CSV table of C-alpha atoms and ligand atoms in Angstrom, one decimal:
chain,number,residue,atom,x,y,z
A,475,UNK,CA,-13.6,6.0,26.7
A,476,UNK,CA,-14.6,8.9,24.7
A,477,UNK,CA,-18.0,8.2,23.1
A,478,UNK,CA,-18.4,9.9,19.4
A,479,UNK,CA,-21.8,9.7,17.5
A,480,UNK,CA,-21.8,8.5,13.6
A,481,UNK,CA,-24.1,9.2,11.2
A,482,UNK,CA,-26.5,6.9,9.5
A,483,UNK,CA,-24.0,6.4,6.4
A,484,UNK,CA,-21.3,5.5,8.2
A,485,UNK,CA,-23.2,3.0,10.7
A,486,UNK,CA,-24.6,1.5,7.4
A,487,UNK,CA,-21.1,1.1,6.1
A,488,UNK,CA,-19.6,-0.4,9.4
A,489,UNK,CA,-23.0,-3.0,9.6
A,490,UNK,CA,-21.8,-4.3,5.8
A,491,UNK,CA,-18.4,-4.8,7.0
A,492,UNK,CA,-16.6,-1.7,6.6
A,493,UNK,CA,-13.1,-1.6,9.0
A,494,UNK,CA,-12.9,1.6,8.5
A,495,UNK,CA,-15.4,5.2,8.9
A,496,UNK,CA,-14.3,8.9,8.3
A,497,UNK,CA,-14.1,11.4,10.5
A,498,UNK,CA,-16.7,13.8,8.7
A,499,UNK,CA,-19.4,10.7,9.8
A,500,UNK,CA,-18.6,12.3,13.5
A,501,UNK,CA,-21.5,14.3,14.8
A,502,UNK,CA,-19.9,15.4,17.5
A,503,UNK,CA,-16.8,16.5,16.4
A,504,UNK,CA,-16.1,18.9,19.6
A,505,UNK,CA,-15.6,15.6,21.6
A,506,UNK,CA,-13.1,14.2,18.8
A,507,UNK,CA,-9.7,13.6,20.9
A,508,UNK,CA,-6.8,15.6,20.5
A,509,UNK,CA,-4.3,12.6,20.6
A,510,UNK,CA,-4.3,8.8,19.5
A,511,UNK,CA,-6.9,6.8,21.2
A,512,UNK,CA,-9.0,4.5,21.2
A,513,UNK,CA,-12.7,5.6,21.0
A,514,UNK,CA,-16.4,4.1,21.0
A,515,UNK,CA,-18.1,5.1,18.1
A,516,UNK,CA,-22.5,5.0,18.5
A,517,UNK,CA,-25.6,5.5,16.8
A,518,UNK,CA,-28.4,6.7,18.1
A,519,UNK,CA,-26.8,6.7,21.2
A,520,UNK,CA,-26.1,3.2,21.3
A,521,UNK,CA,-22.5,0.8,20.4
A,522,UNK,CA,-21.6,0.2,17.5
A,523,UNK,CA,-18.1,-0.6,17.8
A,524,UNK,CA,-14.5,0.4,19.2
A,525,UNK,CA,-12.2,2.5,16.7
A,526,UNK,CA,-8.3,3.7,16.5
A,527,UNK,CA,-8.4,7.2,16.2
A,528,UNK,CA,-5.7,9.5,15.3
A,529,UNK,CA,-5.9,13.3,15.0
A,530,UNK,CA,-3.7,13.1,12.5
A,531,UNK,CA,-5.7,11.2,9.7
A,532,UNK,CA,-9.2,11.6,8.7
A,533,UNK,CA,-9.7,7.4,9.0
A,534,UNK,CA,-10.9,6.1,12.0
A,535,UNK,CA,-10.0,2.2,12.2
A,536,UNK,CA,-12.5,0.0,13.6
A,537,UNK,CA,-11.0,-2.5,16.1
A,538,UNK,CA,-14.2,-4.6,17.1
A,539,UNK,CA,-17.9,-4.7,16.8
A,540,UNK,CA,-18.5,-6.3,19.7
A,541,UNK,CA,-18.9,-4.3,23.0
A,542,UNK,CA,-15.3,-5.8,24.7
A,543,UNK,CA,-12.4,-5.4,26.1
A,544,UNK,CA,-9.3,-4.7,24.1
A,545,UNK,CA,-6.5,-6.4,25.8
A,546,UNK,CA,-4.5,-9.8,25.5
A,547,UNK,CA,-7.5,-11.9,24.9
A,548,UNK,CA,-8.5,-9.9,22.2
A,549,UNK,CA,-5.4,-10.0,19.8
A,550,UNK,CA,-4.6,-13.9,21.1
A,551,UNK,CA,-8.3,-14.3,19.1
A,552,UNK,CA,-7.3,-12.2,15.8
A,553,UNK,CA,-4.2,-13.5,15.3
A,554,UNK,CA,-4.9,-16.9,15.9
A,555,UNK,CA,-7.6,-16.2,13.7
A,556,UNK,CA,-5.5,-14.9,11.5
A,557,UNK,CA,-3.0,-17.8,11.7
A,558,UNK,CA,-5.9,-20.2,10.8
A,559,UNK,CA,-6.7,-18.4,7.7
A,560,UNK,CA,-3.2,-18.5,6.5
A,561,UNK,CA,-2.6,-22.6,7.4
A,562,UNK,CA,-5.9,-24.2,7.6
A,563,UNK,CA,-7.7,-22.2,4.3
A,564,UNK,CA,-5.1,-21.2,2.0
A,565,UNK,CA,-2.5,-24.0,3.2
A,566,UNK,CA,0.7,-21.6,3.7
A,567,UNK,CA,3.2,-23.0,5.5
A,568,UNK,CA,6.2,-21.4,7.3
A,569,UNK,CA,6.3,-18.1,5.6
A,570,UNK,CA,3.3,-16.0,5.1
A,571,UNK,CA,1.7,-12.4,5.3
A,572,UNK,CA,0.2,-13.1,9.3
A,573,UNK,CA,-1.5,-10.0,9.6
A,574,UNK,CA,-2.9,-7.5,7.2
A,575,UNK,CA,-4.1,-4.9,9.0
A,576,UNK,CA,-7.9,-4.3,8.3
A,577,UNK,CA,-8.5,-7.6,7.2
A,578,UNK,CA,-7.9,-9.2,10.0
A,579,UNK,CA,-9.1,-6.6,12.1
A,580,UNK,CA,-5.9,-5.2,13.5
A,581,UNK,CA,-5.4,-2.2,11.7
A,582,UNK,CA,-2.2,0.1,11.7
A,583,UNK,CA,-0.5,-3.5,11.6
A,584,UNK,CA,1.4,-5.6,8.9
A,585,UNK,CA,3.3,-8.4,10.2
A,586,UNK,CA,5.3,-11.3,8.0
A,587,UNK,CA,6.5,-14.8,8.8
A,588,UNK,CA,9.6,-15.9,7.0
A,589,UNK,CA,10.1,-19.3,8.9
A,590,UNK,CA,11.3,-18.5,12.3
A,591,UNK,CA,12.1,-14.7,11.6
A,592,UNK,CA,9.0,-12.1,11.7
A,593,UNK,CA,8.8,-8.1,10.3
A,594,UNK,CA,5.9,-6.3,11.8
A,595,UNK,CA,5.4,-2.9,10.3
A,596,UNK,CA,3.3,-0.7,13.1
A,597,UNK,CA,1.7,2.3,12.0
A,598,UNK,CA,0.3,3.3,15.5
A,599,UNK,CA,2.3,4.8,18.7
A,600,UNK,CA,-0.8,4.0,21.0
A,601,UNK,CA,-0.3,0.3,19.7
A,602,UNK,CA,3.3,0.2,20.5
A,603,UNK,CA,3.2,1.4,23.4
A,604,UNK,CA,0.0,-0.6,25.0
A,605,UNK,CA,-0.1,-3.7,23.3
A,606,UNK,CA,2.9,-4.4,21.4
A,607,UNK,CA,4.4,-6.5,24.3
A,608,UNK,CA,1.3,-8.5,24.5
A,609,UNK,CA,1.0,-9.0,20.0
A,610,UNK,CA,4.8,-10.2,20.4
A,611,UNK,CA,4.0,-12.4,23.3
A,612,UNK,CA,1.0,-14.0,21.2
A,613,UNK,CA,3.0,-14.0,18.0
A,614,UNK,CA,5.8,-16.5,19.8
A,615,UNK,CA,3.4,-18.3,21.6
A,616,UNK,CA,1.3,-19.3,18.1
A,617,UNK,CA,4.4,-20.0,16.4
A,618,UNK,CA,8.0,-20.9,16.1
A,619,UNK,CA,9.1,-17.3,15.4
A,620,UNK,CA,12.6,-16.8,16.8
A,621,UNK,CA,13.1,-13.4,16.5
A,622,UNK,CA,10.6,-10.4,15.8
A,623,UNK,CA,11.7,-6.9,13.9
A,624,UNK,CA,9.4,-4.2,14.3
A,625,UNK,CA,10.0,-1.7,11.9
A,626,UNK,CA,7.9,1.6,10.9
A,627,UNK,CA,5.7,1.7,7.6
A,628,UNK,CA,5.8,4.2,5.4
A,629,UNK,CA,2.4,6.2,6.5
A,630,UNK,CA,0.9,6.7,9.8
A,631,UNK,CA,3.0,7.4,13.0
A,632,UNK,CA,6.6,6.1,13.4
A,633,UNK,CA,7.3,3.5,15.6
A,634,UNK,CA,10.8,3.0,17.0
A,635,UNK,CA,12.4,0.4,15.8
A,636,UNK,CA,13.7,-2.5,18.0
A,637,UNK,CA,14.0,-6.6,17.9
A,638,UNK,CA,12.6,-9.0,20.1
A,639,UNK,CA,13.5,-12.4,20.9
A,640,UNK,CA,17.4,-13.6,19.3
A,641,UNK,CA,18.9,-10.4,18.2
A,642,UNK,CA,21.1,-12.4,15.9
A,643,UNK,CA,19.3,-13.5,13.2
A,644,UNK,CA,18.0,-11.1,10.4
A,645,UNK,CA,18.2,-13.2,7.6
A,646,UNK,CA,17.1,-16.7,6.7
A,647,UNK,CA,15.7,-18.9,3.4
A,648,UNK,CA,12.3,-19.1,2.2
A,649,UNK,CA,10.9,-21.4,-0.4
A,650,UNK,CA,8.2,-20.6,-3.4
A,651,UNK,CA,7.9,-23.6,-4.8
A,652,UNK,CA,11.1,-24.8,-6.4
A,653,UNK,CA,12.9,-21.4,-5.6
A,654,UNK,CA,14.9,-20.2,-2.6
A,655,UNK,CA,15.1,-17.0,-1.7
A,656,UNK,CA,17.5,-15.0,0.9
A,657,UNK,CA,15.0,-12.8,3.1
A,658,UNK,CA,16.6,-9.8,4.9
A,659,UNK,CA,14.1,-8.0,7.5
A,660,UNK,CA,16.4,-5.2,7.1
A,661,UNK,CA,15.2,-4.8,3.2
A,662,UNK,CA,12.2,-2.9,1.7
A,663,UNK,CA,8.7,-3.2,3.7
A,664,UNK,CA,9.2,-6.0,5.9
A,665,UNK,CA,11.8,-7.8,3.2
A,666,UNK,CA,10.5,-9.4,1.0
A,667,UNK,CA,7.7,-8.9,-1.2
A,668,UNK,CA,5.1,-11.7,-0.2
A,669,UNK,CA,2.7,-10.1,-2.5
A,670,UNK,CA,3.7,-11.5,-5.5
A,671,UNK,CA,4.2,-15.2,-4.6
A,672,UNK,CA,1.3,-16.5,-6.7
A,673,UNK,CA,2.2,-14.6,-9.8
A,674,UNK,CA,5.9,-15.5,-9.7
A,675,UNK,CA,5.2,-18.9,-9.4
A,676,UNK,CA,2.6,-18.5,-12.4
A,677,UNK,CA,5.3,-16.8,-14.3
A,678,UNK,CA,7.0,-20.7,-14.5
A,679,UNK,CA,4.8,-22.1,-16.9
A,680,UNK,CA,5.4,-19.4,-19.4
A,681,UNK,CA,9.0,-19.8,-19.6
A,682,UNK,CA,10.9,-22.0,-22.1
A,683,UNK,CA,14.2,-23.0,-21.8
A,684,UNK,CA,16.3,-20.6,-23.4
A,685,UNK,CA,14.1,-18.0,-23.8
A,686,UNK,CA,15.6,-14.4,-22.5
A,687,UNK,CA,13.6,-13.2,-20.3
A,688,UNK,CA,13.4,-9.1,-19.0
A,689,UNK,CA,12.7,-8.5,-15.2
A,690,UNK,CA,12.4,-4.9,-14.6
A,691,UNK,CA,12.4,-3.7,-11.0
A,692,UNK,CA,13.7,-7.1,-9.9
A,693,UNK,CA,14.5,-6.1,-6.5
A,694,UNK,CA,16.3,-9.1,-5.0
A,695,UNK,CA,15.4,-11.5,-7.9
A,696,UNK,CA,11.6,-12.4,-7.2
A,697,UNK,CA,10.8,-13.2,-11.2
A,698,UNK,CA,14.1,-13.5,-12.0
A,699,UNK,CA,14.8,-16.8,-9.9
A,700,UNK,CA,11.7,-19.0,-11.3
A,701,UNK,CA,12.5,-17.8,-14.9
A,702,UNK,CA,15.8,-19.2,-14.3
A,703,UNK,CA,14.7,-22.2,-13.0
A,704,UNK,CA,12.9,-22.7,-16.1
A,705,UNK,CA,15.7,-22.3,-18.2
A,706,UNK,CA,15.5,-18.7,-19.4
A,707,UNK,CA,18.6,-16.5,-19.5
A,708,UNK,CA,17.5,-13.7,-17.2
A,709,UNK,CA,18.0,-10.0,-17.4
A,710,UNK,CA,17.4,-8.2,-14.0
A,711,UNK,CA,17.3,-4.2,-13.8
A,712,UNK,CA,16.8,-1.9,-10.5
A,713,UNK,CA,17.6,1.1,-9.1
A,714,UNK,CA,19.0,-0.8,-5.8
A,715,UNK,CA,22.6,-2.0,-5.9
A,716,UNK,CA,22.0,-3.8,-2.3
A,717,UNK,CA,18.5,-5.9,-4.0
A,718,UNK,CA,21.2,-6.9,-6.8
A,719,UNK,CA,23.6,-8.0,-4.7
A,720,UNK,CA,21.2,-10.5,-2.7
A,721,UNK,CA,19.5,-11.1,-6.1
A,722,UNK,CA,22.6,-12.5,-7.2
A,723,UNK,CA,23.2,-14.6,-4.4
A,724,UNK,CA,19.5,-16.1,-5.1
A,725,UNK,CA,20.4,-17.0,-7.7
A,726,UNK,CA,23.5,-19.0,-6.9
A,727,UNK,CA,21.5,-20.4,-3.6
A,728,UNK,CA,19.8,-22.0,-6.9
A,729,UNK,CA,22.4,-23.4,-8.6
A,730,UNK,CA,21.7,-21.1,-11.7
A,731,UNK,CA,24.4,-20.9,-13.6
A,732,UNK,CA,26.8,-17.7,-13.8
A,733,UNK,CA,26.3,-17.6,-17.3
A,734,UNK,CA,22.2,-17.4,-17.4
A,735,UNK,CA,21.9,-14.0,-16.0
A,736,UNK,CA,23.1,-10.5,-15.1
A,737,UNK,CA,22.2,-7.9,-13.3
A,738,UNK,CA,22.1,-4.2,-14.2
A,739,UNK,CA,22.1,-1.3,-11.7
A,740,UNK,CA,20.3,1.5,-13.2
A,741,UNK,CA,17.2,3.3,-13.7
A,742,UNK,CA,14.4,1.1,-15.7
A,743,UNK,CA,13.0,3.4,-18.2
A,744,UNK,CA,17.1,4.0,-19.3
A,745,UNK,CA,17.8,0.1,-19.9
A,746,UNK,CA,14.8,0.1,-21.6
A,747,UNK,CA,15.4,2.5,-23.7
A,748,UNK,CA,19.0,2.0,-24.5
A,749,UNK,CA,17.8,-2.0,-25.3
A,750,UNK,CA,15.7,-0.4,-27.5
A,751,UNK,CA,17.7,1.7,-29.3
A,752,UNK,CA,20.2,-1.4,-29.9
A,753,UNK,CA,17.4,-3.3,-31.3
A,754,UNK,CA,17.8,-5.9,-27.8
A,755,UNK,CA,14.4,-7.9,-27.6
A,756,UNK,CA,13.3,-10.6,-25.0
A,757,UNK,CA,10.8,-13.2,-25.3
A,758,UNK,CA,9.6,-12.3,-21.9
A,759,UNK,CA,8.9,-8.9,-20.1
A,760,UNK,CA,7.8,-8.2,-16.9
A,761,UNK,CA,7.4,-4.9,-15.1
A,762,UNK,CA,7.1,-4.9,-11.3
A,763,UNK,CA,7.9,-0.9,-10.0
A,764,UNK,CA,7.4,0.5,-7.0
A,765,UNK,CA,3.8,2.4,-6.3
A,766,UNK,CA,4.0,4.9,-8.8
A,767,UNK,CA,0.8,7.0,-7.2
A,768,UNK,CA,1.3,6.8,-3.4
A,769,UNK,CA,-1.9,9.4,-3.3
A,770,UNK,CA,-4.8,10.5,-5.4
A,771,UNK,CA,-3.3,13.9,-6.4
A,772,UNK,CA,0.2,12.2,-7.9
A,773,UNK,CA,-2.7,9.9,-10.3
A,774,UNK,CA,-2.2,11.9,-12.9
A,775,UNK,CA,2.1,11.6,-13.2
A,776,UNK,CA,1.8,8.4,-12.2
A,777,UNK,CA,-0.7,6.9,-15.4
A,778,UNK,CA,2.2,8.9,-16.8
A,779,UNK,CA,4.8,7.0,-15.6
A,780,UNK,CA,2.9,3.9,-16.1
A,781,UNK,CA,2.3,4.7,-19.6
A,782,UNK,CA,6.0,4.9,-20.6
A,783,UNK,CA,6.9,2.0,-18.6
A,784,UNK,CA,4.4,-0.3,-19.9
A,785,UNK,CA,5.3,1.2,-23.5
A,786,UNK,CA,8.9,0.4,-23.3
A,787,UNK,CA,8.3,-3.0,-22.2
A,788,UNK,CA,6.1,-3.6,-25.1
A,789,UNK,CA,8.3,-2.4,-27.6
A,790,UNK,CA,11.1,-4.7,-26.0
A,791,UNK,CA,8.7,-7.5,-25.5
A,792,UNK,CA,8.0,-10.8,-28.4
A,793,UNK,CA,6.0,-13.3,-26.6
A,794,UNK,CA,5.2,-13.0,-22.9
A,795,UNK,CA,4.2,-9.0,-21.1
A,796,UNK,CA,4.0,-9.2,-17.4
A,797,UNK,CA,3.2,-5.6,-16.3
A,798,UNK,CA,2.1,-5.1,-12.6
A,799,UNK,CA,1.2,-2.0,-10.4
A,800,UNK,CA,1.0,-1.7,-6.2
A,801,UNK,CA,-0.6,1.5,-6.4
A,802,UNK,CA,-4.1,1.1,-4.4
A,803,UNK,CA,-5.1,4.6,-6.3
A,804,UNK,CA,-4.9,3.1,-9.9
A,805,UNK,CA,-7.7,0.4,-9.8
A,806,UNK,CA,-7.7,-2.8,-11.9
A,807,UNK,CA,-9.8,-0.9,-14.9
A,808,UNK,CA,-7.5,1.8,-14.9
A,809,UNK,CA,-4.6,-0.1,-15.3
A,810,UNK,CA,-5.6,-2.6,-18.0
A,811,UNK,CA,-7.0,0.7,-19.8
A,812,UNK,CA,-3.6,2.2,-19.4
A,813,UNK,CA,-1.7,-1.0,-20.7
A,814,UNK,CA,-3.4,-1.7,-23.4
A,815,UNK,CA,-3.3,2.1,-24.6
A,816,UNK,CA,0.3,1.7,-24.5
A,817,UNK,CA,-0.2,-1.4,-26.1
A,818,UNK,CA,-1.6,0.2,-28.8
A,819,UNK,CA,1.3,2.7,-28.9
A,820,UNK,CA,3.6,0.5,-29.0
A,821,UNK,CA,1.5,-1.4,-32.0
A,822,UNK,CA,1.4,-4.9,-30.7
A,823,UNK,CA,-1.6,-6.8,-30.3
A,824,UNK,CA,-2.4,-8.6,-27.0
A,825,UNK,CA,-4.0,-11.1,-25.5
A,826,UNK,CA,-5.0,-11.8,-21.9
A,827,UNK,CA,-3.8,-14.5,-20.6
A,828,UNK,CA,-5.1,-13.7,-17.1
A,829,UNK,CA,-5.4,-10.6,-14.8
A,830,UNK,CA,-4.2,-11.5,-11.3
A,831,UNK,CA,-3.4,-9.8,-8.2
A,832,UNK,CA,-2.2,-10.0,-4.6
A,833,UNK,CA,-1.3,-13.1,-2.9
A,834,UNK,CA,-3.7,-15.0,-0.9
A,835,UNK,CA,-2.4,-14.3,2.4
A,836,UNK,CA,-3.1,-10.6,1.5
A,837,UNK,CA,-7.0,-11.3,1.9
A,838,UNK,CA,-9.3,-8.3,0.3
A,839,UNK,CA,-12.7,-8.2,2.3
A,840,UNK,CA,-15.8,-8.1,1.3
A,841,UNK,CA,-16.2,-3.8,2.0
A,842,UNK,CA,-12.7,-3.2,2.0
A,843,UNK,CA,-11.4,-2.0,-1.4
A,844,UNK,CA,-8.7,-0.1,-0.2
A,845,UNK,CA,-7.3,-3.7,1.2
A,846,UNK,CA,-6.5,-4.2,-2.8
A,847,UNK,CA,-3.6,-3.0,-4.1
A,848,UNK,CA,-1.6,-5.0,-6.6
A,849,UNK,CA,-2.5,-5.9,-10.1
A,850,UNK,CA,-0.4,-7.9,-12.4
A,851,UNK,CA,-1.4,-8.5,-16.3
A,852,UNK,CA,-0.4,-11.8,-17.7
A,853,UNK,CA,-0.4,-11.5,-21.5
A,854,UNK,CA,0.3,-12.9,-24.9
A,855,UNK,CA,2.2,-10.4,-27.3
A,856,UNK,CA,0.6,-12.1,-30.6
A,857,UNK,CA,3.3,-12.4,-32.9
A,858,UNK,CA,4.0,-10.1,-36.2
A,859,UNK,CA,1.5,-7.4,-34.4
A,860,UNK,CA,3.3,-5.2,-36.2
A,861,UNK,CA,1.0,-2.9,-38.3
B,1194,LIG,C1,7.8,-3.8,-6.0
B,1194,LIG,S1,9.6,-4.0,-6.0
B,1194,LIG,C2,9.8,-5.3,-7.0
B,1194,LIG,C3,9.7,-6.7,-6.4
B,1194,LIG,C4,10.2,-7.9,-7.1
B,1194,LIG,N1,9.5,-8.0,-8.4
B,1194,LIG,C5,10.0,-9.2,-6.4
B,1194,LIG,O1,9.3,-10.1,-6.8
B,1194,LIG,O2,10.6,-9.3,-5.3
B,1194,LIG,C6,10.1,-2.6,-6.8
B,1194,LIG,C7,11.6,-2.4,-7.1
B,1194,LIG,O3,11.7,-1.4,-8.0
B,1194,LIG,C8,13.0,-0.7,-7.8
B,1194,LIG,N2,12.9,0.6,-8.4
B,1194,LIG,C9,12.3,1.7,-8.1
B,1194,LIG,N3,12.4,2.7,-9.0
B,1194,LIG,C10,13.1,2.1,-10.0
B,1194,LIG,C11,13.6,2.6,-11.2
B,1194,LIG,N4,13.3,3.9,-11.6
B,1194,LIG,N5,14.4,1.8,-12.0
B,1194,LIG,C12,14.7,0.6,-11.6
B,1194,LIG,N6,14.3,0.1,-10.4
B,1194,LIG,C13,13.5,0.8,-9.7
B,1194,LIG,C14,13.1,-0.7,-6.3
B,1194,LIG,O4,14.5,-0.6,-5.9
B,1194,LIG,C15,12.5,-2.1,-5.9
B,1194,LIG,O5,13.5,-3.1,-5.8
């Protein structure tokens, strides 16, 4: 194995928990492979831990602290560890985010449980093609996973895409409380976004029966189910005519009636602003798009984009703003500061209810800031903020 030498900074990092170093910590950067590999990073000539490496990124993952083997027995131990965390500490049952890459020490890797259907997203071709067999083994073996889709994520090296296990299933239904959900594999990410779980279900006690409630971005009914279940007639916008469709079935696997919804195909900041210009207002808004900065150098269009979003939800909003934001490059301060500018905009007054973020099963370590990725305002639009 192909032993590279850190600097001081970077072993100082990886001793207070860091999972992950760059490449510019390298002192000898002459020995740095020229494929995927896994590599033992030292200091002062001594070990310090294993790493993924990958030419192509200037991240080097670690895998392990501890001076051993990385083979069967050492991804039965993380994802049972992982497995634990999920069941024993937070008390998920049956469907649940399994493994989240650096947080559980198995970077490059996102895998979901939806009952007895799993969606792994693999970032790494050295991973598929070592020790994929041996994570799917352990996954079945832990659990009562039927069938396993491995699909590729959206950065780092694409996998090939394949099922293991019963090739028939790719659907099933989850629960979130009171709701039921349809969860395709074949969908965004791994299907279903898990992320949100907490804040949906939090969403609930804001809702009063007959209240009209605006879910933009609703993908395949997330929000829009539990506001229903409350009682709230529910307005669902995307971009995704294939979300809408299972949105709508969501919603009759609840029993909501026909009547209490709709579903509009279209782009978000159009509804918004053709509510807007009919002088359509809901008593609940909340904003859910995609990532809007998917890097550092789009920050700028994206605040943008954020801004005009958030404003137009404000403008259509009378009691309850729910505005939320996956993009790991906009922080929590940024956000709020960008929300409650538009706020101000928009001239209505606000006041936090809470500031939440990812699910539980989406763990944020200690060092590991760039584990944290969603935000999601809850807040109080106080009434005749008009000034
Ligand atoms: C993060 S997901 C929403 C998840 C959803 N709230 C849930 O709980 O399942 C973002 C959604 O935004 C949709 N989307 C992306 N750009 C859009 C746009 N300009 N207008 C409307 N929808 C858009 C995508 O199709 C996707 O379904």
């Amino acid at each position: 194995m192909i032993k590279l030498e850190i600097d001081k900074k970077a072993y100082d990092s990886i001793k207070n928990f860091s999972r992950l170093i760059y490449t510019k910590a390298i002192k000898n950067k002459e020995d740095l492979p020229k494929k995927e590999e896994i590599v033992v990073l030292t200091y002062k000539n001594r070990f310090v831990a294993k790493a993924l490496y990958n030419p192509n990124s200037v991240i080097i993952k670690i895998l392990t602290i501890k001076d051993e083997d990385i083979d069967y027995n050492f991804f039965y131990k993380r994802i049972l560890e992982a497995k634990k965390y999920r069941e024993d500490i937070i008390k998920y049952k049956n469907t649940y985010r399994w493994i989240y890459a650096e947080a559980d020490f198995l970077p490059n890797i996102i895998f979901d449980k939806y009952n007895e259907l799993g969606a792994m997203q693999l970032m790494s071709k050295l991973i598929e093609r070592e020790y994929l067999k041996d994570i799917v083994d352990i996954l079945f073996e832990l659990s009562d996973l039927e069938t396993i889709y491995i699909k590729s994520g959206k950065k780092g090296e694409k996998v090939k895409e394949k099922v293991f296990g019963d090739k028939s299933k790719k659907e099933t239904i989850i629960t979130e409380g009171e709701a039921k959900f349809i969860v395709n594999v074949k969908g965004h990410k791994t299907g279903f976004f898990l992320d949100q779980r907490e804040n949906r279900l939090f969403l609930e006690r804001f809702v009063k029966e007959g209240d009209r409630v605006l879910d933009v971005c609703c993908y395949t009914g997330g929000f829009s189910v539990h506001a229903a279940l409350r009682g709230g007639y529910v307005v669902g916008v995307d971009l995704s005519k294939k979300a809408l469709k299972v949105a709508e079935e969501n919603m009759e696997l609840n029993k909501i009636p026909k009547d209490s919804y709709e579903f509009i195909e279209g782009n978000a900041f159009e509804v918004m602003e053709s509510f807007l210009n009919d002088n359509i207002s809901f008593d609940t808004v909340i904003l859910d798009p995609p990532a809007f900065a998917q890097s550092k150098k789009s920050l700028k269009n994206a605040l943008k984009g954020y801004s005009s979003l958030n404003y137009l939800g404000l403008k259509l909003a009378n009691r309850i703003f729910v505005t939320c934001s996956c993009s790991h490059h906009v922080d929590r301060e940024l956000f709020k500061k960008t929300v409650f500018s538009s706020a101000f905009r928009a001239k209505k007054e606000l006041i936090l209810i809470d500031y939440k973020g990812q699910a539980y099963d989406h763990p944020i370590t200690l060092a590991n800031k760039n584990l944290e990725y969603l935000k999601c305002i809850f807040s109080y639009v106080r009434g005749q903020a008009e000034r």
